[in-house]
Amino acid sequence: YYDHWQTLKALKYFNSARSVSETSVVLWEIFYCLFELICLDKAKVVMDKIVELEGPSMNTTRQYIGIYDAMGNRDKTLEYCEEYLKYEPQSSEDKEVLAGISNVMFSIYHDRKDRKNAEASLKRAMKYTNDSETLTIMNRSLEFLNNASKSWK
């Protein structure tokens, strides 16, 4: 683990390690550094290389969601969210991630005034959320969606 202030230094060392042996372990560390530094285009290129070496996975798909969401590319964010939904959550952490991704989808669909998909995304998030306070907030969001969507054309 490297702290935020040491990210540039860490990136330098990981790139040196990459020049010796380009392994997926080193590439993951480079990716995390680039993402933390908000070098999203470069982080995406590194993620592409990781997928080339390891193949697609829940984790790589989740990282693409993060990249495209941070870039503001809503279409690509939704594309990778839909891809992520194809994976079956195996652990409680996977379920938490799925709830978070469903919230991202809800936000995008809500902004697009797509009530049907926004509601489905929020209900999916609720299905994978165990925290009662978060569920209360989500129920309020669902009520808000139902009221707000009446004025959408």
CSV table of N, CA and C in Angstrom, one decimal:
chain,number,residue,atom,x,y,z
A,1,TYR,N,0.8,-1.2,0.0
A,1,TYR,CA,0.0,0.0,0.0
A,1,TYR,C,0.9,1.2,0.0
A,2,TYR,N,0.5,2.2,-0.8
A,2,TYR,CA,1.2,3.5,-0.8
A,2,TYR,C,0.2,4.6,-0.5
A,3,ASP,N,0.6,5.6,0.2
A,3,ASP,CA,-0.3,6.7,0.5
A,3,ASP,C,-0.4,7.7,-0.6
A,4,HIS,N,-1.4,8.5,-0.6
A,4,HIS,CA,-1.7,9.4,-1.7
A,4,HIS,C,-0.5,10.3,-2.1
A,5,TRP,N,0.2,10.8,-1.1
A,5,TRP,CA,1.3,11.7,-1.4
A,5,TRP,C,2.5,11.0,-2.0
A,6,GLN,N,2.6,9.7,-2.0
A,6,GLN,CA,3.7,8.9,-2.5
A,6,GLN,C,3.3,8.3,-3.9
A,7,THR,N,2.1,8.6,-4.4
A,7,THR,CA,1.6,8.0,-5.6
A,7,THR,C,2.6,8.2,-6.8
A,8,LEU,N,3.0,9.4,-7.0
A,8,LEU,CA,4.0,9.6,-8.1
A,8,LEU,C,5.2,8.8,-8.0
A,9,LYS,N,5.8,8.8,-6.8
A,9,LYS,CA,7.0,8.0,-6.5
A,9,LYS,C,6.7,6.5,-6.8
A,10,ALA,N,5.6,6.1,-6.3
A,10,ALA,CA,5.2,4.7,-6.5
A,10,ALA,C,5.1,4.3,-7.9
A,11,LEU,N,4.4,5.2,-8.7
A,11,LEU,CA,4.3,5.0,-10.1
A,11,LEU,C,5.6,4.9,-10.8
A,12,LYS,N,6.6,5.7,-10.4
A,12,LYS,CA,7.9,5.6,-11.0
A,12,LYS,C,8.5,4.2,-10.8
A,13,TYR,N,8.4,3.7,-9.5
A,13,TYR,CA,9.0,2.4,-9.2
A,13,TYR,C,8.2,1.3,-9.9
A,14,PHE,N,6.9,1.4,-10.0
A,14,PHE,CA,6.1,0.3,-10.7
A,14,PHE,C,6.4,0.3,-12.2
A,15,ASN,N,6.7,1.5,-12.8
A,15,ASN,CA,7.0,1.6,-14.2
A,15,ASN,C,8.4,1.0,-14.4
A,16,SER,N,9.3,1.2,-13.4
A,16,SER,CA,10.6,0.5,-13.5
A,16,SER,C,10.5,-1.0,-13.5
A,17,ALA,N,9.7,-1.5,-12.6
A,17,ALA,CA,9.4,-2.9,-12.5
A,17,ALA,C,8.8,-3.4,-13.7
A,18,ARG,N,7.9,-2.6,-14.4
A,18,ARG,CA,7.3,-3.0,-15.6
A,18,ARG,C,8.3,-3.2,-16.7
A,19,SER,N,9.3,-2.3,-16.7
A,19,SER,CA,10.3,-2.4,-17.8
A,19,SER,C,11.2,-3.7,-17.6
A,20,VAL,N,11.2,-4.3,-16.4
A,20,VAL,CA,11.9,-5.5,-16.2
A,20,VAL,C,11.0,-6.7,-16.5
A,21,SER,N,9.8,-6.7,-16.1
A,21,SER,CA,8.8,-7.8,-16.3
A,21,SER,C,7.4,-7.2,-16.2
A,22,GLU,N,6.7,-7.2,-17.3
A,22,GLU,CA,5.4,-6.7,-17.4
A,22,GLU,C,4.4,-7.8,-17.0
A,23,THR,N,4.1,-7.8,-15.7
A,23,THR,CA,3.2,-8.8,-15.1
A,23,THR,C,1.9,-8.1,-14.8
A,24,SER,N,0.8,-8.9,-14.6
A,24,SER,CA,-0.5,-8.3,-14.3
A,24,SER,C,-0.4,-7.7,-12.9
A,25,VAL,N,0.4,-8.2,-12.0
A,25,VAL,CA,0.5,-7.7,-10.6
A,25,VAL,C,1.1,-6.2,-10.7
A,26,VAL,N,2.1,-6.1,-11.5
A,26,VAL,CA,2.7,-4.7,-11.7
A,26,VAL,C,1.8,-3.8,-12.4
A,27,LEU,N,1.1,-4.3,-13.4
A,27,LEU,CA,0.1,-3.5,-14.1
A,27,LEU,C,-1.0,-3.0,-13.3
A,28,TRP,N,-1.5,-3.9,-12.4
A,28,TRP,CA,-2.6,-3.5,-11.4
A,28,TRP,C,-2.1,-2.3,-10.6
A,29,GLU,N,-0.9,-2.4,-10.1
A,29,GLU,CA,-0.4,-1.3,-9.2
A,29,GLU,C,-0.2,0.0,-10.0
A,30,ILE,N,0.2,-0.1,-11.3
A,30,ILE,CA,0.3,1.1,-12.2
A,30,ILE,C,-1.1,1.7,-12.4
A,31,PHE,N,-2.0,0.8,-12.7
A,31,PHE,CA,-3.4,1.2,-12.9
A,31,PHE,C,-3.9,2.0,-11.7
A,32,TYR,N,-3.8,1.4,-10.5
A,32,TYR,CA,-4.2,2.1,-9.3
A,32,TYR,C,-3.6,3.5,-9.1
A,33,CYS,N,-2.3,3.6,-9.4
A,33,CYS,CA,-1.6,4.9,-9.3
A,33,CYS,C,-2.2,5.9,-10.3
A,34,LEU,N,-2.3,5.4,-11.5
A,34,LEU,CA,-2.9,6.3,-12.5
A,34,LEU,C,-4.3,6.8,-12.2
A,35,PHE,N,-5.1,5.8,-11.7
A,35,PHE,CA,-6.5,6.2,-11.4
A,35,PHE,C,-6.5,7.2,-10.3
A,36,GLU,N,-5.7,7.0,-9.3
A,36,GLU,CA,-5.6,7.9,-8.1
A,36,GLU,C,-5.2,9.3,-8.6
A,37,LEU,N,-4.3,9.3,-9.6
A,37,LEU,CA,-3.8,10.6,-10.1
A,37,LEU,C,-4.7,11.2,-11.1
A,38,ILE,N,-5.9,10.5,-11.4
A,38,ILE,CA,-6.9,10.9,-12.3
A,38,ILE,C,-6.3,11.0,-13.7
A,39,CYS,N,-5.4,10.2,-14.1
A,39,CYS,CA,-4.9,10.0,-15.4
A,39,CYS,C,-5.7,8.9,-16.1
A,40,LEU,N,-6.9,9.2,-16.4
A,40,LEU,CA,-7.9,8.2,-16.7
A,40,LEU,C,-7.7,7.6,-18.1
A,41,ASP,N,-7.2,8.3,-19.1
A,41,ASP,CA,-6.9,7.8,-20.4
A,41,ASP,C,-5.8,6.8,-20.3
A,42,LYS,N,-4.8,7.1,-19.5
A,42,LYS,CA,-3.6,6.2,-19.3
A,42,LYS,C,-4.0,5.0,-18.5
A,43,ALA,N,-4.9,5.2,-17.5
A,43,ALA,CA,-5.4,4.1,-16.6
A,43,ALA,C,-6.2,3.1,-17.5
A,44,LYS,N,-6.9,3.6,-18.4
A,44,LYS,CA,-7.7,2.7,-19.3
A,44,LYS,C,-6.8,1.9,-20.2
A,45,VAL,N,-5.7,2.5,-20.7
A,45,VAL,CA,-4.8,1.7,-21.6
A,45,VAL,C,-4.2,0.6,-20.7
A,46,VAL,N,-3.8,0.9,-19.5
A,46,VAL,CA,-3.2,-0.1,-18.6
A,46,VAL,C,-4.3,-1.2,-18.3
A,47,MET,N,-5.5,-0.8,-18.1
A,47,MET,CA,-6.6,-1.8,-17.8
A,47,MET,C,-6.8,-2.7,-19.1
A,48,ASP,N,-6.7,-2.1,-20.3
A,48,ASP,CA,-6.9,-2.9,-21.5
A,48,ASP,C,-5.8,-4.0,-21.5
A,49,LYS,N,-4.6,-3.6,-21.1
A,49,LYS,CA,-3.4,-4.5,-21.1
A,49,LYS,C,-3.7,-5.6,-20.1
A,50,ILE,N,-4.2,-5.3,-18.9
A,50,ILE,CA,-4.5,-6.3,-17.9
A,50,ILE,C,-5.5,-7.3,-18.4
A,51,VAL,N,-6.6,-6.8,-19.1
A,51,VAL,CA,-7.6,-7.7,-19.6
A,51,VAL,C,-7.0,-8.5,-20.7
A,52,GLU,N,-6.1,-8.0,-21.5
A,52,GLU,CA,-5.4,-8.8,-22.5
A,52,GLU,C,-4.6,-10.0,-21.8
A,53,LEU,N,-4.0,-9.7,-20.7
A,53,LEU,CA,-3.2,-10.7,-20.0
A,53,LEU,C,-4.1,-11.7,-19.2
A,54,GLU,N,-5.1,-11.2,-18.5
A,54,GLU,CA,-5.9,-12.0,-17.6
A,54,GLU,C,-7.3,-12.4,-18.1
A,55,GLY,N,-7.8,-11.7,-19.1
A,55,GLY,CA,-9.1,-11.9,-19.5
A,55,GLY,C,-10.1,-11.0,-18.7
A,56,PRO,N,-11.3,-10.8,-19.2
A,56,PRO,CA,-12.2,-10.0,-18.4
A,56,PRO,C,-12.7,-10.7,-17.1
A,57,SER,N,-13.0,-9.9,-16.1
A,57,SER,CA,-13.4,-10.4,-14.8
A,57,SER,C,-14.3,-9.4,-14.2
A,58,MET,N,-14.9,-9.8,-13.0
A,58,MET,CA,-15.7,-8.8,-12.3
A,58,MET,C,-14.9,-7.6,-11.9
A,59,ASN,N,-13.7,-7.8,-11.5
A,59,ASN,CA,-12.8,-6.7,-11.0
A,59,ASN,C,-12.5,-5.8,-12.2
A,60,THR,N,-12.1,-6.3,-13.3
A,60,THR,CA,-11.7,-5.5,-14.4
A,60,THR,C,-12.9,-4.7,-15.0
A,61,THR,N,-14.1,-5.4,-15.0
A,61,THR,CA,-15.3,-4.7,-15.4
A,61,THR,C,-15.6,-3.6,-14.5
A,62,ARG,N,-15.5,-3.8,-13.2
A,62,ARG,CA,-15.8,-2.8,-12.2
A,62,ARG,C,-14.8,-1.6,-12.4
A,63,GLN,N,-13.6,-1.9,-12.7
A,63,GLN,CA,-12.6,-0.8,-12.9
A,63,GLN,C,-13.0,0.0,-14.2
A,64,TYR,N,-13.4,-0.6,-15.2
A,64,TYR,CA,-13.9,0.1,-16.4
A,64,TYR,C,-15.1,1.0,-16.0
A,65,ILE,N,-16.0,0.5,-15.2
A,65,ILE,CA,-17.1,1.4,-14.8
A,65,ILE,C,-16.5,2.6,-14.1
A,66,GLY,N,-15.6,2.4,-13.2
A,66,GLY,CA,-15.0,3.6,-12.5
A,66,GLY,C,-14.3,4.6,-13.4
A,67,ILE,N,-13.6,4.0,-14.4
A,67,ILE,CA,-12.9,4.9,-15.4
A,67,ILE,C,-13.9,5.7,-16.2
A,68,TYR,N,-14.9,5.0,-16.8
A,68,TYR,CA,-15.8,5.7,-17.6
A,68,TYR,C,-16.7,6.7,-16.9
A,69,ASP,N,-17.1,6.3,-15.6
A,69,ASP,CA,-17.9,7.1,-14.8
A,69,ASP,C,-17.1,8.4,-14.5
A,70,ALA,N,-15.9,8.3,-14.1
A,70,ALA,CA,-15.0,9.4,-13.8
A,70,ALA,C,-14.8,10.3,-15.0
A,71,MET,N,-14.8,9.7,-16.2
A,71,MET,CA,-14.6,10.5,-17.4
A,71,MET,C,-15.9,11.2,-17.8
A,72,GLY,N,-17.0,10.7,-17.2
A,72,GLY,CA,-18.3,11.3,-17.6
A,72,GLY,C,-18.9,10.7,-18.9
A,73,ASN,N,-18.4,9.5,-19.3
A,73,ASN,CA,-18.9,8.8,-20.4
A,73,ASN,C,-20.0,7.9,-20.0
A,74,ARG,N,-21.2,8.4,-20.0
A,74,ARG,CA,-22.4,7.7,-19.4
A,74,ARG,C,-22.7,6.5,-20.2
A,75,ASP,N,-22.6,6.5,-21.6
A,75,ASP,CA,-22.9,5.4,-22.4
A,75,ASP,C,-22.0,4.2,-22.1
A,76,LYS,N,-20.7,4.5,-22.0
A,76,LYS,CA,-19.7,3.4,-21.7
A,76,LYS,C,-19.9,2.9,-20.3
A,77,THR,N,-20.2,3.9,-19.4
A,77,THR,CA,-20.4,3.4,-18.0
A,77,THR,C,-21.6,2.4,-17.9
A,78,LEU,N,-22.7,2.8,-18.6
A,78,LEU,CA,-23.8,1.8,-18.6
A,78,LEU,C,-23.5,0.5,-19.3
A,79,GLU,N,-22.7,0.6,-20.4
A,79,GLU,CA,-22.3,-0.6,-21.1
A,79,GLU,C,-21.6,-1.6,-20.1
A,80,TYR,N,-20.6,-1.0,-19.4
A,80,TYR,CA,-19.9,-1.9,-18.4
A,80,TYR,C,-20.7,-2.3,-17.2
A,81,CYS,N,-21.6,-1.4,-16.8
A,81,CYS,CA,-22.5,-1.8,-15.7
A,81,CYS,C,-23.4,-3.0,-16.2
A,82,GLU,N,-23.9,-3.0,-17.4
A,82,GLU,CA,-24.7,-4.1,-17.9
A,82,GLU,C,-23.8,-5.4,-18.0
A,83,GLU,N,-22.6,-5.2,-18.4
A,83,GLU,CA,-21.7,-6.3,-18.4
A,83,GLU,C,-21.5,-6.9,-17.0
A,84,TYR,N,-21.3,-6.0,-16.0
A,84,TYR,CA,-21.1,-6.4,-14.6
A,84,TYR,C,-22.3,-7.2,-14.1
A,85,LEU,N,-23.5,-6.9,-14.5
A,85,LEU,CA,-24.7,-7.6,-14.1
A,85,LEU,C,-24.7,-9.0,-14.5
A,86,LYS,N,-23.9,-9.4,-15.5
A,86,LYS,CA,-23.9,-10.8,-15.9
A,86,LYS,C,-23.1,-11.7,-14.9
A,87,TYR,N,-22.3,-11.1,-14.0
A,87,TYR,CA,-21.6,-11.9,-13.0
A,87,TYR,C,-22.5,-12.1,-11.8
A,88,GLU,N,-22.4,-13.3,-11.3
A,88,GLU,CA,-23.2,-13.6,-10.1
A,88,GLU,C,-22.4,-13.2,-8.8
A,89,PRO,N,-22.9,-12.4,-8.0
A,89,PRO,CA,-22.2,-12.0,-6.8
A,89,PRO,C,-21.9,-13.2,-5.9
A,90,GLN,N,-20.7,-13.4,-5.5
A,90,GLN,CA,-20.3,-14.6,-4.7
A,90,GLN,C,-20.1,-14.2,-3.2
A,91,SER,N,-19.8,-13.0,-2.9
A,91,SER,CA,-19.5,-12.6,-1.5
A,91,SER,C,-20.3,-11.4,-1.1
A,92,SER,N,-20.3,-11.1,0.1
A,92,SER,CA,-21.0,-9.9,0.6
A,92,SER,C,-20.4,-8.6,0.0
A,93,GLU,N,-19.1,-8.7,-0.2
A,93,GLU,CA,-18.4,-7.5,-0.9
A,93,GLU,C,-18.9,-7.4,-2.3
A,94,ASP,N,-19.1,-8.5,-3.0
A,94,ASP,CA,-19.6,-8.5,-4.4
A,94,ASP,C,-21.0,-7.9,-4.4
A,95,LYS,N,-21.8,-8.2,-3.4
A,95,LYS,CA,-23.2,-7.7,-3.3
A,95,LYS,C,-23.1,-6.2,-3.1
A,96,GLU,N,-22.2,-5.8,-2.2
A,96,GLU,CA,-22.1,-4.3,-2.0
A,96,GLU,C,-21.7,-3.6,-3.2
A,97,VAL,N,-20.8,-4.2,-4.0
A,97,VAL,CA,-20.3,-3.5,-5.2
A,97,VAL,C,-21.5,-3.5,-6.2
A,98,LEU,N,-22.2,-4.6,-6.3
A,98,LEU,CA,-23.4,-4.6,-7.2
A,98,LEU,C,-24.4,-3.6,-6.8
A,99,ALA,N,-24.6,-3.4,-5.5
A,99,ALA,CA,-25.6,-2.3,-5.1
A,99,ALA,C,-25.0,-0.9,-5.5
A,100,GLY,N,-23.7,-0.7,-5.3
A,100,GLY,CA,-23.1,0.5,-5.8
A,100,GLY,C,-23.2,0.8,-7.2
A,101,ILE,N,-23.0,-0.3,-8.0
A,101,ILE,CA,-23.1,-0.1,-9.5
A,101,ILE,C,-24.5,0.1,-9.9
A,102,SER,N,-25.5,-0.5,-9.2
A,102,SER,CA,-26.9,-0.3,-9.5
A,102,SER,C,-27.3,1.1,-9.2
A,103,ASN,N,-26.7,1.7,-8.1
A,103,ASN,CA,-26.9,3.1,-7.8
A,103,ASN,C,-26.4,4.0,-8.9
A,104,VAL,N,-25.2,3.7,-9.5
A,104,VAL,CA,-24.6,4.5,-10.6
A,104,VAL,C,-25.6,4.4,-11.8
A,105,MET,N,-26.1,3.2,-12.0
A,105,MET,CA,-27.1,3.1,-13.1
A,105,MET,C,-28.4,3.9,-12.8
A,106,PHE,N,-28.8,3.8,-11.6
A,106,PHE,CA,-30.0,4.6,-11.2
A,106,PHE,C,-29.8,6.1,-11.5
A,107,SER,N,-28.7,6.6,-11.1
A,107,SER,CA,-28.4,8.0,-11.3
A,107,SER,C,-28.4,8.4,-12.8
A,108,ILE,N,-27.7,7.6,-13.6
A,108,ILE,CA,-27.7,7.9,-15.0
A,108,ILE,C,-29.1,7.8,-15.6
A,109,TYR,N,-29.8,6.8,-15.3
A,109,TYR,CA,-31.2,6.6,-15.9
A,109,TYR,C,-32.1,7.7,-15.4
A,110,HIS,N,-31.9,8.1,-14.1
A,110,HIS,CA,-32.7,9.2,-13.6
A,110,HIS,C,-32.4,10.5,-14.4
A,111,ASP,N,-31.1,10.8,-14.6
A,111,ASP,CA,-30.7,12.0,-15.3
A,111,ASP,C,-31.3,12.0,-16.7
A,112,ARG,N,-31.5,10.8,-17.3
A,112,ARG,CA,-32.0,10.6,-18.6
A,112,ARG,C,-33.5,10.6,-18.7
A,113,LYS,N,-34.1,10.7,-17.5
A,113,LYS,CA,-35.6,10.6,-17.3
A,113,LYS,C,-36.1,9.3,-17.9
A,114,ASP,N,-35.4,8.2,-17.6
A,114,ASP,CA,-35.8,6.9,-18.0
A,114,ASP,C,-36.3,6.2,-16.7
A,115,ARG,N,-37.5,6.4,-16.4
A,115,ARG,CA,-38.1,5.9,-15.2
A,115,ARG,C,-38.0,4.4,-15.0
A,116,LYS,N,-38.4,3.6,-16.1
A,116,LYS,CA,-38.4,2.2,-16.0
A,116,LYS,C,-37.0,1.6,-15.6
A,117,ASN,N,-36.0,2.0,-16.3
A,117,ASN,CA,-34.6,1.5,-15.9
A,117,ASN,C,-34.1,2.1,-14.6
A,118,ALA,N,-34.5,3.3,-14.3
A,118,ALA,CA,-34.0,3.9,-13.0
A,118,ALA,C,-34.7,3.1,-11.9
A,119,GLU,N,-35.9,2.8,-12.0
A,119,GLU,CA,-36.6,2.1,-10.9
A,119,GLU,C,-36.0,0.7,-10.8
A,120,ALA,N,-35.8,0.0,-11.9
A,120,ALA,CA,-35.2,-1.3,-11.9
A,120,ALA,C,-33.8,-1.3,-11.2
A,121,SER,N,-33.0,-0.3,-11.6
A,121,SER,CA,-31.7,-0.2,-11.0
A,121,SER,C,-31.8,0.0,-9.5
A,122,LEU,N,-32.7,0.9,-9.1
A,122,LEU,CA,-32.8,1.2,-7.6
A,122,LEU,C,-33.3,0.0,-6.9
A,123,LYS,N,-34.2,-0.7,-7.4
A,123,LYS,CA,-34.7,-1.9,-6.8
A,123,LYS,C,-33.7,-3.0,-6.7
A,124,ARG,N,-32.8,-3.1,-7.7
A,124,ARG,CA,-31.7,-4.1,-7.7
A,124,ARG,C,-30.7,-3.7,-6.5
A,125,ALA,N,-30.4,-2.4,-6.5
A,125,ALA,CA,-29.6,-1.9,-5.4
A,125,ALA,C,-30.1,-2.2,-4.0
A,126,MET,N,-31.4,-2.1,-3.9
A,126,MET,CA,-32.1,-2.3,-2.6
A,126,MET,C,-32.0,-3.8,-2.3
A,127,LYS,N,-32.1,-4.7,-3.3
A,127,LYS,CA,-32.0,-6.1,-3.1
A,127,LYS,C,-30.7,-6.5,-2.5
A,128,TYR,N,-29.6,-5.8,-2.8
A,128,TYR,CA,-28.3,-6.2,-2.3
A,128,TYR,C,-27.7,-5.3,-1.2
A,129,THR,N,-28.6,-4.5,-0.6
A,129,THR,CA,-28.2,-3.6,0.5
A,129,THR,C,-28.8,-4.1,1.8
A,130,ASN,N,-28.0,-4.3,2.8
A,130,ASN,CA,-28.4,-4.8,4.1
A,130,ASN,C,-28.5,-3.7,5.1
A,131,ASP,N,-28.0,-2.5,4.9
A,131,ASP,CA,-27.9,-1.4,5.8
A,131,ASP,C,-29.3,-0.7,5.8
A,132,SER,N,-29.9,-0.7,7.0
A,132,SER,CA,-31.3,-0.2,7.1
A,132,SER,C,-31.3,1.3,6.8
A,133,GLU,N,-30.3,2.1,7.2
A,133,GLU,CA,-30.3,3.5,6.9
A,133,GLU,C,-30.2,3.8,5.4
A,134,THR,N,-29.4,3.0,4.7
A,134,THR,CA,-29.3,3.1,3.2
A,134,THR,C,-30.6,2.7,2.6
A,135,LEU,N,-31.2,1.6,3.1
A,135,LEU,CA,-32.5,1.2,2.5
A,135,LEU,C,-33.6,2.3,2.7
A,136,THR,N,-33.5,3.0,3.8
A,136,THR,CA,-34.5,4.1,4.0
A,136,THR,C,-34.3,5.2,3.0
A,137,ILE,N,-33.0,5.5,2.8
A,137,ILE,CA,-32.7,6.5,1.8
A,137,ILE,C,-33.1,6.1,0.4
A,138,MET,N,-32.9,4.8,0.1
A,138,MET,CA,-33.3,4.3,-1.2
A,138,MET,C,-34.8,4.3,-1.4
A,139,ASN,N,-35.5,4.0,-0.4
A,139,ASN,CA,-37.0,4.0,-0.4
A,139,ASN,C,-37.5,5.4,-0.7
A,140,ARG,N,-36.8,6.4,-0.1
A,140,ARG,CA,-37.2,7.8,-0.3
A,140,ARG,C,-36.9,8.2,-1.8
A,141,SER,N,-35.7,7.7,-2.3
A,141,SER,CA,-35.4,7.9,-3.7
A,141,SER,C,-36.4,7.3,-4.6
A,142,LEU,N,-36.9,6.2,-4.3
A,142,LEU,CA,-37.9,5.5,-5.1
A,142,LEU,C,-39.2,6.4,-5.1
A,143,GLU,N,-39.6,6.9,-3.9
A,143,GLU,CA,-40.8,7.8,-3.9
A,143,GLU,C,-40.5,9.0,-4.7
A,144,PHE,N,-39.3,9.6,-4.5
A,144,PHE,CA,-39.0,10.8,-5.3
A,144,PHE,C,-39.1,10.5,-6.8
A,145,LEU,N,-38.5,9.4,-7.2
A,145,LEU,CA,-38.6,9.0,-8.6
A,145,LEU,C,-40.0,8.9,-9.1
A,146,ASN,N,-40.8,8.3,-8.3
A,146,ASN,CA,-42.2,8.1,-8.8
A,146,ASN,C,-42.9,9.5,-8.9
A,147,ASN,N,-42.7,10.4,-8.0
A,147,ASN,CA,-43.3,11.7,-8.0
A,147,ASN,C,-42.7,12.5,-9.2
A,148,ALA,N,-41.3,12.5,-9.3
A,148,ALA,CA,-40.7,13.3,-10.3
A,148,ALA,C,-41.0,12.8,-11.7
A,149,SER,N,-41.1,11.5,-11.9
A,149,SER,CA,-41.4,11.0,-13.3
A,149,SER,C,-42.7,11.4,-13.8
A,150,LYS,N,-43.6,11.8,-12.9
A,150,LYS,CA,-45.0,12.2,-13.4
A,150,LYS,C,-44.9,13.5,-14.3
A,151,SER,N,-43.9,14.3,-14.1
A,151,SER,CA,-43.7,15.5,-14.9
A,151,SER,C,-42.8,15.3,-16.1
A,152,TRP,N,-42.2,14.1,-16.2
A,152,TRP,CA,-41.3,13.9,-17.4
A,152,TRP,C,-42.2,13.6,-18.6
A,153,LYS,N,-41.6,14.1,-19.7
A,153,LYS,CA,-42.3,13.9,-21.0
A,153,LYS,C,-41.6,13.0,-21.9
